[in-house]
Coordinates of C-alpha atoms and ligand atoms in Angstrom, one line a residue:
M1 CA 198.1 317.6 134.1
I2 CA 197.0 317.8 137.7
T3 CA 194.0 315.6 138.5
R4 CA 191.6 317.7 140.6
M5 CA 189.3 315.8 142.8
S6 CA 186.8 318.7 142.5
T7 CA 186.2 317.7 138.9
L8 CA 187.3 314.1 138.7
F9 CA 184.6 311.8 137.6
L10 CA 184.6 310.0 140.9
R11 CA 182.1 309.2 143.6
T12 CA 183.6 307.1 146.3
L13 CA 181.2 304.9 148.4
R14 CA 181.3 304.4 152.2
E15 CA 179.5 301.1 152.0
D16 CA 180.6 297.8 150.5
P17 CA 178.5 296.8 147.4
A18 CA 176.0 294.2 148.4
D19 CA 177.3 291.6 145.9
A20 CA 180.9 291.9 146.8
E21 CA 182.6 289.2 148.9
V22 CA 186.3 289.6 148.4
P23 CA 188.4 292.7 149.4
S24 CA 189.5 293.6 145.9
H25 CA 185.9 293.6 144.6
K26 CA 184.7 295.8 147.5
L27 CA 187.5 298.3 147.3
L28 CA 187.7 298.7 143.6
V29 CA 184.0 299.5 143.6
R30 CA 184.1 301.6 146.8
A31 CA 187.1 303.6 145.4
G32 CA 185.4 304.2 142.1
Y33 CA 187.7 302.2 139.8
V34 CA 185.0 300.0 138.3
R35 CA 181.2 299.8 138.1
R36 CA 179.1 296.8 137.5
V37 CA 176.9 296.7 134.4
A38 CA 175.8 293.1 134.4
P39 CA 177.2 289.9 135.9
G40 CA 180.9 289.6 135.0
I41 CA 180.6 292.9 133.0
Y42 CA 182.2 296.1 134.4
S43 CA 182.9 299.7 133.2
W44 CA 186.2 301.2 133.9
L45 CA 186.1 304.7 135.4
P46 CA 189.0 307.2 135.2
L47 CA 191.2 305.8 138.1
G48 CA 190.5 302.2 137.1
L49 CA 191.3 302.9 133.5
R50 CA 194.7 304.5 134.5
V51 CA 195.6 301.3 136.4
L52 CA 194.6 299.3 133.5
R53 CA 196.6 301.4 131.1
N54 CA 199.7 301.1 133.4
I55 CA 199.5 297.4 133.5
E56 CA 199.1 297.3 129.7
R57 CA 202.1 299.5 129.3
I58 CA 204.2 297.2 131.5
V59 CA 203.0 294.1 129.7
R60 CA 203.8 295.7 126.3
E61 CA 207.3 296.6 127.4
E62 CA 208.0 293.1 128.5
M63 CA 206.6 291.5 125.5
D64 CA 208.4 293.9 123.2
A65 CA 211.6 293.2 125.1
I66 CA 211.5 289.5 123.9
G67 CA 210.9 290.5 120.4
A68 CA 207.2 289.9 120.4
Q69 CA 205.3 292.1 117.9
E70 CA 201.9 293.6 118.8
I71 CA 198.9 293.1 116.4
H72 CA 195.2 293.4 117.0
L73 CA 192.7 290.9 115.8
P74 CA 188.9 291.2 115.9
A75 CA 187.0 290.0 119.0
L76 CA 184.0 289.3 116.8
L77 CA 184.9 286.2 114.8
P78 CA 183.4 283.8 112.2
K79 CA 182.7 280.3 113.2
E80 CA 184.7 278.6 110.4
P81 CA 188.2 278.7 111.9
Y82 CA 186.9 277.3 115.2
E83 CA 185.1 274.6 113.3
Q84 CA 188.3 273.5 111.7
T85 CA 189.9 272.8 115.0
N86 CA 186.6 271.4 116.4
R87 CA 186.5 274.1 119.2
W88 CA 183.2 275.5 118.0
T89 CA 181.8 272.3 119.7
E90 CA 184.6 271.5 122.2
Y91 CA 184.6 274.9 123.9
G92 CA 181.2 274.3 125.2
P93 CA 178.8 276.8 126.8
N94 CA 181.6 279.2 127.8
M95 CA 181.8 280.5 124.3
F96 CA 179.5 283.4 123.4
R97 CA 177.9 282.6 120.1
L98 CA 175.8 285.0 118.0
K99 CA 174.2 285.2 114.6
D100 CA 174.4 288.0 112.1
R101 CA 171.3 289.3 110.2
K102 CA 171.9 286.7 107.5
G103 CA 171.9 283.9 109.9
G104 CA 175.7 283.4 109.8
D105 CA 177.3 282.0 113.0
Y106 CA 179.7 284.1 114.8
L107 CA 181.5 284.1 118.3
L108 CA 183.1 286.5 120.6
G109 CA 186.6 285.3 121.0
P110 CA 187.5 283.5 124.2
T111 CA 191.1 283.0 123.0
H112 CA 192.7 283.3 119.6
E113 CA 194.9 280.4 118.6
E114 CA 193.0 279.8 115.4
L115 CA 193.1 283.3 114.2
F116 CA 196.7 283.8 114.9
A117 CA 197.7 280.6 113.1
Q118 CA 195.5 281.6 110.2
T119 CA 197.1 285.1 110.2
V120 CA 200.6 283.7 110.1
K121 CA 199.6 281.3 107.3
G122 CA 198.3 284.3 105.3
E123 CA 201.6 286.2 105.5
Y124 CA 204.4 283.7 105.9
N125 CA 205.5 280.6 104.0
S126 CA 209.3 280.2 104.1
Y127 CA 211.5 278.8 106.8
R128 CA 213.4 282.2 106.7
D129 CA 210.2 283.8 108.1
F130 CA 210.4 281.9 111.4
P131 CA 210.5 282.1 114.3
V132 CA 207.9 284.7 115.1
I133 CA 206.1 285.8 118.2
L134 CA 202.9 287.8 117.9
Y135 CA 200.7 289.2 120.6
Q136 CA 197.7 291.4 121.3
I137 CA 196.1 293.0 124.3
Q138 CA 192.4 292.5 123.8
T139 CA 189.0 292.2 125.3
K140 CA 188.0 288.6 125.6
Y141 CA 184.6 287.0 126.1
R142 CA 183.8 283.9 128.1
D143 CA 180.3 283.0 129.4
E144 CA 181.7 281.9 132.7
E145 CA 179.4 279.7 134.7
R146 CA 180.2 281.6 137.8
P147 CA 181.4 285.2 137.2
R148 CA 183.0 286.1 140.4
A149 CA 184.6 288.8 142.5
G150 CA 184.2 291.6 140.1
I151 CA 186.9 291.8 137.5
L152 CA 188.6 288.7 139.0
R153 CA 186.5 286.4 136.9
G154 CA 184.6 288.5 134.3
R155 CA 182.6 287.5 131.3
E156 CA 184.3 290.4 129.4
F157 CA 187.9 290.9 130.4
V158 CA 191.2 292.0 129.1
M159 CA 193.9 289.5 128.2
K160 CA 197.3 289.7 126.7
D161 CA 197.6 286.6 124.5
S162 CA 200.7 285.8 122.6
Y163 CA 201.5 283.0 120.2
S164 CA 204.9 281.7 119.1
F165 CA 205.5 280.0 115.8
D166 CA 208.6 277.9 115.4
L167 CA 210.1 275.4 113.0
D168 CA 211.1 272.8 115.6
D169 CA 210.8 271.7 119.2
E170 CA 214.0 273.4 120.2
G171 CA 212.7 276.7 118.8
L172 CA 209.4 276.3 120.7
G173 CA 211.4 275.5 123.9
E174 CA 213.3 278.8 123.4
S175 CA 210.1 280.9 122.7
Y176 CA 208.6 279.3 125.8
R177 CA 211.6 280.1 127.9
R178 CA 211.5 283.7 126.8
H179 CA 207.9 284.1 127.7
R180 CA 208.6 282.5 131.1
E181 CA 211.3 285.1 131.7
A182 CA 209.1 288.0 130.5
Y183 CA 206.4 286.9 132.8
I184 CA 208.7 286.8 135.8
R185 CA 209.9 290.3 135.0
L186 CA 206.4 291.6 134.5
F187 CA 204.9 290.1 137.7
D188 CA 207.9 291.3 139.7
R189 CA 207.4 294.8 138.3
V190 CA 203.7 294.9 139.4
G191 CA 204.8 293.9 142.9
L192 CA 203.0 290.6 143.1
R193 CA 203.9 287.6 145.3
Y194 CA 203.4 284.6 143.1
V195 CA 204.5 281.1 142.4
I196 CA 205.1 279.2 139.1
V197 CA 203.5 275.8 139.2
A198 CA 203.8 273.0 136.6
A199 CA 200.3 272.4 135.4
E200 CA 201.0 268.6 135.1
S201 CA 203.6 266.1 136.1
G202 CA 206.2 264.6 133.9
A203 CA 203.9 262.4 131.8
M204 CA 203.0 265.3 129.6
G205 CA 206.5 266.5 129.1
G206 CA 207.3 268.3 132.3
S207 CA 207.4 272.0 131.6
A208 CA 205.0 271.9 128.6
S209 CA 202.7 274.0 130.6
E210 CA 203.1 276.2 133.7
E211 CA 200.7 278.5 135.5
F212 CA 201.6 281.7 137.4
L213 CA 199.5 282.0 140.6
A214 CA 199.3 285.0 142.7
E215 CA 199.2 283.9 146.3
S216 CA 195.9 284.8 147.7
T217 CA 193.4 283.1 150.1
T218 CA 190.6 284.2 147.8
G219 CA 192.0 282.4 144.8
E220 CA 190.2 279.6 143.1
D221 CA 193.3 277.5 142.4
T222 CA 194.7 275.2 145.0
F223 CA 198.4 274.4 145.1
V224 CA 200.9 272.9 147.5
R225 CA 204.1 274.3 148.7
S226 CA 207.0 273.2 150.9
T227 CA 207.0 274.6 154.5
E228 CA 210.8 275.0 154.0
S229 CA 211.9 275.5 150.4
G230 CA 210.6 277.4 147.4
F231 CA 209.0 274.2 146.0
A232 CA 205.4 274.8 144.8
A233 CA 203.2 272.8 142.5
N234 CA 199.8 272.0 141.3
V235 CA 198.4 269.0 143.1
E236 CA 198.4 267.2 139.8
A237 CA 202.2 267.6 139.5
V238 CA 203.2 266.4 143.0
V239 CA 205.6 263.4 142.7
T240 CA 205.4 261.0 145.7
P241 CA 208.9 260.2 147.1
A242 CA 209.2 256.3 147.0
P243 CA 210.7 254.6 150.0
E244 CA 213.7 252.2 149.6
P245 CA 212.7 248.6 148.8
K246 CA 212.8 246.3 151.9
P247 CA 214.1 242.7 152.4
I248 CA 211.5 240.0 151.7
E249 CA 213.1 237.0 153.3
D250 CA 211.8 237.0 156.9
L251 CA 208.3 238.2 156.2
P252 CA 205.4 236.0 157.3
A253 CA 203.4 234.1 154.5
A254 CA 200.3 235.6 153.1
E255 CA 197.1 234.2 154.7
V256 CA 193.6 234.5 153.6
H257 CA 191.0 235.5 156.3
H258 CA 187.3 235.4 156.4
T259 CA 186.3 239.0 157.1
P260 CA 182.5 239.1 156.8
D261 CA 180.8 242.4 156.0
T262 CA 184.0 244.5 155.5
P263 CA 183.6 246.1 152.1
T264 CA 185.2 249.4 153.3
I265 CA 188.7 250.1 154.7
E266 CA 187.1 251.3 158.0
T267 CA 185.0 248.2 158.5
L268 CA 188.0 246.0 157.6
V269 CA 190.4 247.7 160.1
D270 CA 187.8 247.5 162.8
F271 CA 187.2 243.8 162.1
L272 CA 191.0 243.0 162.0
N273 CA 191.6 244.8 165.3
A274 CA 188.8 243.0 167.0
S275 CA 189.9 239.6 165.7
E276 CA 192.2 237.2 167.5
M277 CA 195.2 237.9 165.3
G278 CA 196.9 239.9 168.2
R279 CA 198.1 242.7 165.9
T280 CA 197.0 246.3 165.4
F281 CA 196.3 247.5 161.9
T282 CA 195.7 251.0 160.6
A283 CA 194.2 252.0 157.3
A284 CA 197.7 252.6 156.0
D285 CA 198.4 248.9 156.3
T286 CA 195.8 248.2 153.8
L287 CA 196.0 248.3 150.0
K288 CA 192.9 249.6 148.4
N289 CA 192.3 248.6 144.7
V290 CA 190.3 250.9 142.7
L291 CA 189.2 249.9 139.2
V292 CA 188.8 252.3 136.4
K293 CA 188.8 252.1 132.6
T294 CA 191.0 254.1 130.2
R295 CA 190.9 254.8 126.5
Q296 CA 193.7 256.0 124.4
P297 CA 192.9 259.0 122.2
G298 CA 191.6 258.0 118.8
T299 CA 190.6 254.6 119.9
R300 CA 187.1 253.3 120.9
E301 CA 188.1 250.4 123.2
W302 CA 188.1 250.9 126.9
E303 CA 190.7 249.0 128.9
L304 CA 190.4 248.0 132.6
L305 CA 193.0 249.4 134.9
G306 CA 193.6 248.5 138.6
V307 CA 195.0 251.3 140.8
G308 CA 196.4 250.3 144.2
V309 CA 196.8 253.0 146.9
P310 CA 197.4 252.7 150.6
G311 CA 194.0 252.4 152.3
D312 CA 194.3 255.7 154.3
R313 CA 194.2 257.6 151.0
E314 CA 191.7 258.2 148.3
V315 CA 192.3 258.1 144.6
D316 CA 192.4 261.6 143.3
I317 CA 190.7 261.3 139.9
K318 CA 192.2 264.5 138.7
R319 CA 195.7 263.3 139.6
L320 CA 195.1 260.0 137.9
E321 CA 193.9 261.7 134.7
A322 CA 196.9 264.0 134.7
A323 CA 199.2 260.9 135.2
L324 CA 197.5 258.9 132.5
G325 CA 196.9 261.7 130.0
P326 CA 196.3 261.9 127.1
A327 CA 194.3 258.8 127.7
E328 CA 190.7 259.3 129.1
V329 CA 189.7 257.8 132.4
A330 CA 186.3 256.8 133.5
L331 CA 184.9 255.0 136.6
L332 CA 183.4 251.6 136.1
E333 CA 179.7 251.1 135.8
E334 CA 177.6 248.2 137.0
A335 CA 177.7 246.7 133.4
D336 CA 181.6 246.6 133.6
F337 CA 181.4 244.5 136.8
A338 CA 178.9 242.3 135.1
D339 CA 181.1 241.8 132.1
N340 CA 184.1 240.9 134.4
P341 CA 182.8 238.5 137.0
F342 CA 186.3 238.0 138.4
L343 CA 186.0 241.5 139.9
A344 CA 184.7 240.8 143.5
K345 CA 183.5 244.3 144.4
G346 CA 184.8 245.6 147.6
Y347 CA 187.2 242.7 147.8
I348 CA 189.4 243.1 144.7
G349 CA 193.0 241.9 145.1
P350 CA 196.1 242.2 142.9
K351 CA 196.0 238.5 142.1
S352 CA 192.8 238.2 140.0
L353 CA 193.8 241.4 138.3
Q354 CA 197.0 240.0 137.2
D355 CA 195.6 236.5 136.4
N356 CA 193.0 238.2 134.2
G357 CA 195.5 240.4 132.3
V358 CA 194.3 243.7 133.9
R359 CA 197.0 246.3 134.0
Y360 CA 197.8 247.0 137.7
L361 CA 199.5 250.2 138.7
V362 CA 200.3 251.1 142.4
D363 CA 201.2 254.1 144.4
P364 CA 205.0 254.7 144.6
R365 CA 204.8 253.8 148.3
V366 CA 204.0 250.2 147.4
V367 CA 207.6 249.1 147.0
T368 CA 209.1 245.6 147.1
G369 CA 209.1 244.1 150.6
T370 CA 206.0 246.1 151.8
A371 CA 203.2 243.8 153.2
W372 CA 199.6 244.6 152.8
V373 CA 196.2 243.7 153.9
T374 CA 194.1 243.6 150.6
G375 CA 191.2 242.0 148.9
A376 CA 191.3 238.2 148.4
D377 CA 189.1 238.3 145.3
K378 CA 186.3 236.7 147.0
T379 CA 183.4 238.4 148.8
D380 CA 183.9 238.7 152.6
H381 CA 187.6 237.7 152.3
H382 CA 190.8 239.6 152.6
V383 CA 194.5 238.5 152.6
V384 CA 196.9 239.6 155.2
D385 CA 200.7 240.0 154.6
L386 CA 200.5 240.0 150.9
V387 CA 204.0 241.2 150.0
C388 CA 204.9 243.3 147.0
G389 CA 207.6 241.6 144.9
R390 CA 206.8 238.3 146.4
D391 CA 203.1 237.7 146.2
F392 CA 202.4 240.2 143.5
T393 CA 204.3 242.4 141.0
P394 CA 202.6 245.6 139.8
D395 CA 203.0 246.7 136.2
G396 CA 204.3 250.1 137.4
T397 CA 203.6 253.0 139.7
V398 CA 201.1 255.8 139.2
E399 CA 200.5 259.2 140.9
A400 CA 196.9 258.7 141.9
A401 CA 196.7 259.0 145.7
D402 CA 195.5 262.2 147.1
V403 CA 198.1 264.7 148.3
R404 CA 197.8 265.8 151.9
E405 CA 199.1 268.6 154.0
G406 CA 202.1 267.2 156.0
D407 CA 203.2 264.9 153.2
P408 CA 207.0 265.2 152.6
S409 CA 207.9 267.8 150.0
P410 CA 209.1 266.1 146.7
D411 CA 212.3 268.1 146.9
G412 CA 213.2 266.5 150.2
Q413 CA 212.9 269.8 152.1
G414 CA 210.0 270.2 154.6
T415 CA 206.5 269.0 154.2
L416 CA 203.7 270.2 152.0
E417 CA 201.1 272.7 152.9
A418 CA 198.0 273.7 150.9
A419 CA 197.7 277.2 149.6
R420 CA 195.5 279.2 147.2
G421 CA 196.3 281.3 144.3
I422 CA 194.8 283.4 141.5
E423 CA 195.8 282.3 138.1
I424 CA 197.4 285.4 136.5
G425 CA 199.3 283.9 133.6
H426 CA 199.6 280.7 131.7
I427 CA 202.3 279.5 129.4
F428 CA 201.8 276.5 127.1
Q429 CA 203.6 274.5 124.5
L430 CA 200.8 273.7 122.2
G431 CA 202.8 271.8 119.6
R432 CA 201.0 271.2 116.3
K433 CA 197.4 270.8 117.3
Y434 CA 196.3 274.1 115.6
T435 CA 198.9 274.1 112.8
D436 CA 197.8 270.6 111.8
A437 CA 194.2 271.7 111.7
I438 CA 195.0 274.4 109.1
S439 CA 198.1 272.9 107.6
L440 CA 200.4 275.8 108.5
D441 CA 203.7 274.9 106.8
A442 CA 207.0 276.6 106.1
L443 CA 208.8 275.7 103.0
G444 CA 212.1 274.3 104.4
Q445 CA 215.7 274.9 103.1
D446 CA 215.4 271.5 101.3
G447 CA 212.2 272.6 99.5
K448 CA 210.0 270.4 101.6
P449 CA 207.2 271.7 103.6
Q450 CA 207.7 271.7 107.4
R451 CA 204.9 271.8 109.9
V452 CA 205.1 274.8 112.2
T453 CA 204.9 274.3 116.0
M454 CA 203.1 276.7 118.3
G455 CA 203.0 278.0 121.8
S456 CA 200.3 280.0 123.5
Y457 CA 200.8 282.4 126.4
G458 CA 198.2 284.4 128.4
V459 CA 198.2 287.1 131.0
G460 CA 195.0 288.1 132.7
V461 CA 195.6 291.9 132.3
S462 CA 192.4 293.1 134.1
R463 CA 192.5 290.2 136.5
L464 CA 195.9 291.4 137.5
I465 CA 194.4 294.6 138.9
A466 CA 192.2 292.5 141.2
A467 CA 195.1 290.2 142.1
I468 CA 197.3 293.2 143.1
A469 CA 194.4 294.7 145.1
E470 CA 193.9 291.4 146.9
Q471 CA 197.6 291.4 147.9
S472 CA 197.9 295.0 148.7
H473 CA 195.2 296.7 150.8
D474 CA 194.3 297.3 154.3
E475 CA 191.2 298.1 156.3
L476 CA 191.2 301.6 154.9
G477 CA 191.6 300.9 151.3
L478 CA 193.8 300.1 148.4
C479 CA 197.7 300.4 148.4
W480 CA 199.0 300.4 145.0
P481 CA 202.6 299.6 144.0
R482 CA 204.0 302.7 142.4
E483 CA 204.3 301.4 138.9
V484 CA 200.6 300.6 138.6
A485 CA 199.1 303.3 140.8
P486 CA 196.8 305.8 139.2
A487 CA 199.0 308.6 140.5
D488 CA 202.2 309.2 142.4
V489 CA 201.2 311.7 145.0
H490 CA 197.8 312.5 146.5
V491 CA 197.9 316.1 147.8
V492 CA 195.4 316.8 150.4
I493 CA 194.5 320.4 151.2
A494 CA 193.8 320.2 154.8
G495 CA 192.6 323.8 155.7
K496 CA 190.4 326.5 154.6
D497 CA 193.0 329.3 154.6
D498 CA 194.0 330.8 151.3
S499 CA 197.6 330.4 152.2
V500 CA 197.2 326.7 152.7
R501 CA 195.3 326.4 149.4
D502 CA 197.9 328.5 147.6
G503 CA 200.7 326.5 149.1
A504 CA 199.2 323.2 148.1
E505 CA 198.5 324.5 144.6
R506 CA 202.1 325.7 144.2
I507 CA 203.6 322.4 145.3
A508 CA 201.2 320.4 143.1
A509 CA 202.1 322.6 140.1
E510 CA 205.8 322.1 140.7
L511 CA 205.4 318.3 141.1
D512 CA 203.4 318.2 137.9
E513 CA 206.1 320.2 136.1
A514 CA 208.7 317.7 137.4
G515 CA 206.7 314.9 135.8
V516 CA 205.1 313.6 139.0
R517 CA 201.6 312.4 138.5
V518 CA 199.5 314.3 141.1
I519 CA 195.9 314.1 142.4
L520 CA 195.0 317.3 144.1
D521 CA 192.1 317.2 146.6
D522 CA 190.8 320.8 146.2
R523 CA 187.3 320.0 147.1
G524 CA 185.3 322.1 149.7
V525 CA 184.8 319.1 152.0
S526 CA 186.2 318.4 155.5
P527 CA 189.8 317.2 155.9
G528 CA 188.4 314.0 157.4
V529 CA 186.5 313.1 154.2
K530 CA 189.6 313.9 152.1
F531 CA 191.8 311.7 154.3
A532 CA 189.4 308.8 154.1
D533 CA 189.2 309.1 150.3
A534 CA 193.0 309.3 150.0
E535 CA 193.4 306.1 152.0
L536 CA 190.7 304.4 149.9
V537 CA 192.1 305.4 146.5
G538 CA 195.4 304.1 147.5
V539 CA 198.0 306.4 145.8
P540 CA 201.4 305.4 147.3
T541 CA 202.3 308.8 148.7
I542 CA 199.9 311.2 150.4
L543 CA 201.0 314.8 151.0
V544 CA 199.1 316.7 153.6
V545 CA 199.3 320.5 153.3
G546 CA 197.6 322.0 156.4
K547 CA 198.2 324.2 159.5
G548 CA 201.9 323.2 159.6
L549 CA 202.4 325.3 156.5
A550 CA 202.4 328.5 158.6
K551 CA 205.5 327.0 160.3
G552 CA 206.9 325.9 157.0
V553 CA 206.2 322.2 157.2
V554 CA 204.0 319.7 155.4
E555 CA 203.5 316.0 156.1
V556 CA 204.3 313.1 153.8
K557 CA 202.5 309.9 154.4
D558 CA 203.5 306.5 153.0
R559 CA 200.2 304.8 152.2
A560 CA 201.5 301.3 152.5
T561 CA 203.5 301.5 155.8
G562 CA 201.5 304.4 157.3
E563 CA 204.8 306.1 158.1
R564 CA 204.5 309.9 158.4
T565 CA 207.3 312.3 157.9
E566 CA 207.4 316.1 158.4
V567 CA 209.2 317.8 155.6
A568 CA 210.0 321.5 155.1
A569 CA 207.6 323.0 152.6
D570 CA 210.5 324.4 150.6
S571 CA 212.1 321.0 150.1
A572 CA 208.8 319.0 149.7
V573 CA 209.0 318.9 145.9
G574 CA 212.6 317.7 145.9
H575 CA 211.7 315.1 148.5
L576 CA 208.8 313.8 146.7
V577 CA 210.5 313.7 143.3
G578 CA 213.2 311.6 145.0
L579 CA 210.6 309.1 146.4
V580 CA 208.9 308.8 143.0
R581 CA 212.0 308.2 141.1
G582 CA 213.1 305.7 143.7
Ligands
ATP1 P1 190.7 280.0 134.8 O1 191.2 278.7 135.1 O2 190.9 281.1 135.9 O3 189.3 280.0 134.3 P2 191.9 279.7 132.2 O4 193.0 278.7 132.6 O5 190.6 279.2 131.6 O6 191.6 280.6 133.6 P3 193.5 280.8 130.1 O7 192.7 280.3 129.0 O8 194.7 280.2 130.5 O9 192.5 280.9 131.4 O10 193.6 282.4 129.9 C1 194.9 283.1 130.2 C2 194.7 284.1 131.3 O11 193.5 284.9 131.2 C3 194.5 283.3 132.6 O12 195.7 282.9 133.2 C4 193.8 284.3 133.5 O13 194.7 285.2 134.1 C5 193.0 285.2 132.5 N1 191.6 284.9 132.6 C6 191.0 283.7 132.2 N2 189.7 283.8 132.3 C7 189.4 285.0 132.9 C8 188.2 285.6 133.4 N3 187.0 285.0 133.2 N4 188.3 286.9 133.8 C9 189.5 287.5 134.0 N5 190.7 286.9 133.6 C10 190.6 285.7 133.0
MG2 MG1 194.9 278.7 132.2

């Protein structure tokens, strides 16, 4: 079917919508793909729906290819399964909750681990049934605090969510690996530039969770990458390269100095440099000791923890949390200092921590043989030349210091630079959290029940459209990669003559017959308006049928590169079919 602009339900806009800040949002609205209904809630118009359907098709093909089976669960869900896993409470204000006429509690599903686990439990019970991977492409609801950038962060959005069910960890690893590969194929097919970043560092088991981030300056996720290699990681997952230990023998002895009014690194460094020691110090020569408290899951007791980082760096609490997970981390309150009078606020040193049995972890740069200026555990006093491995021995290292641009890349190649991305996919080895909650077991070969282990894997299907638009557009409009484009060829009738119109109609009809998806601009508006709309809509190939037809030529324009080619009208169909089939 030829799509005729004269009847297509489409009104393009010349002006950017007032609420739009990022290019994808502006262009998707201006080109008539989506329309806003309420914050984070959008309608799909014909062209937008085509792109959405194309993406869904690609996602389905790649999911089916790894043996996943599509099902469809309701979006309107009863509270009970989410109570069993405690997410009815834990999920917080992002969950849309509602009541039915009898006062029963319901929610609009933000993600479906509970229901998938329950569905499998309802059907399967033998080890022979496993493994199984199920998925759905479904509308999800999250009452996002800040819906943003149109369909990029919606409150209603389309997600592909899949869940794997395996009997053991190796099986889960295999299901995870298959998803990872399916995602790579799928994001390659939709033409995105993206990175895969470990969500957390080794502490949680390395590749237990990875995110796929489409590179984009408008993205909300920050990651770091090497200036020279393909290394990319979440800041939480960056491992600091440790220098070689140094010899201790000839280092000067540690000496305590009276350093009045120097509770900060800056005041300390200024004081030392103005003193008569005759040495120059920088913040990097100081060791800053930050006190936090941690609590293991399932316990009530908080435990003090000292964290030592070079004084030119801050403790990045998110990195610290990721490194210490699953333990909770909290900052000390005044009461904690009162309870532990050996903590000389602003002047804490390794010595009193270790004397008082406080666990002390340091940045990996604090190796044996490094000498530091640090607190002397007495107000207004610091110790100079306190040597690691001689004067103090940390209990281990921790990734807590902030990561900076220019830091060496953990793979040894190049330095790190910060970049931004849009999270388009997330793969996650969940383990038994949900199957424990509902006792999802398979009867093993030995007749004993075996707890099933689960993975959960998401793709932001509607968000992908915004991510692609962010990466492929120019000042004139959208430029879709062919597989997701709403059509293959946008035929512009650029002339009023009947012969031009007839010629264009004939070519459009032949293209359509050859299976090429055609938009035909047959409106009675000026060629300028038609060209502007063709650029805005962003179909990958634009065919201009105009005055040249009298000489037997038409013009083919590549939307992405802007390259124009004159082609004989007689061979235009063959030429275009060739382009489309690649
Ligand atoms: P984000 O950190 O962006 O809020 P998330 O980590 O909460 O996302 P997941 O629970 O991992 O999201 O959901 C799987 C995928 O669904 C995400 O990778 C993302 O592509 C997509 N997604 C999540 N929230 C939204 C939203 N509000 N609008 C559109 N897509 C979303
Ligand atoms: Mg996520």
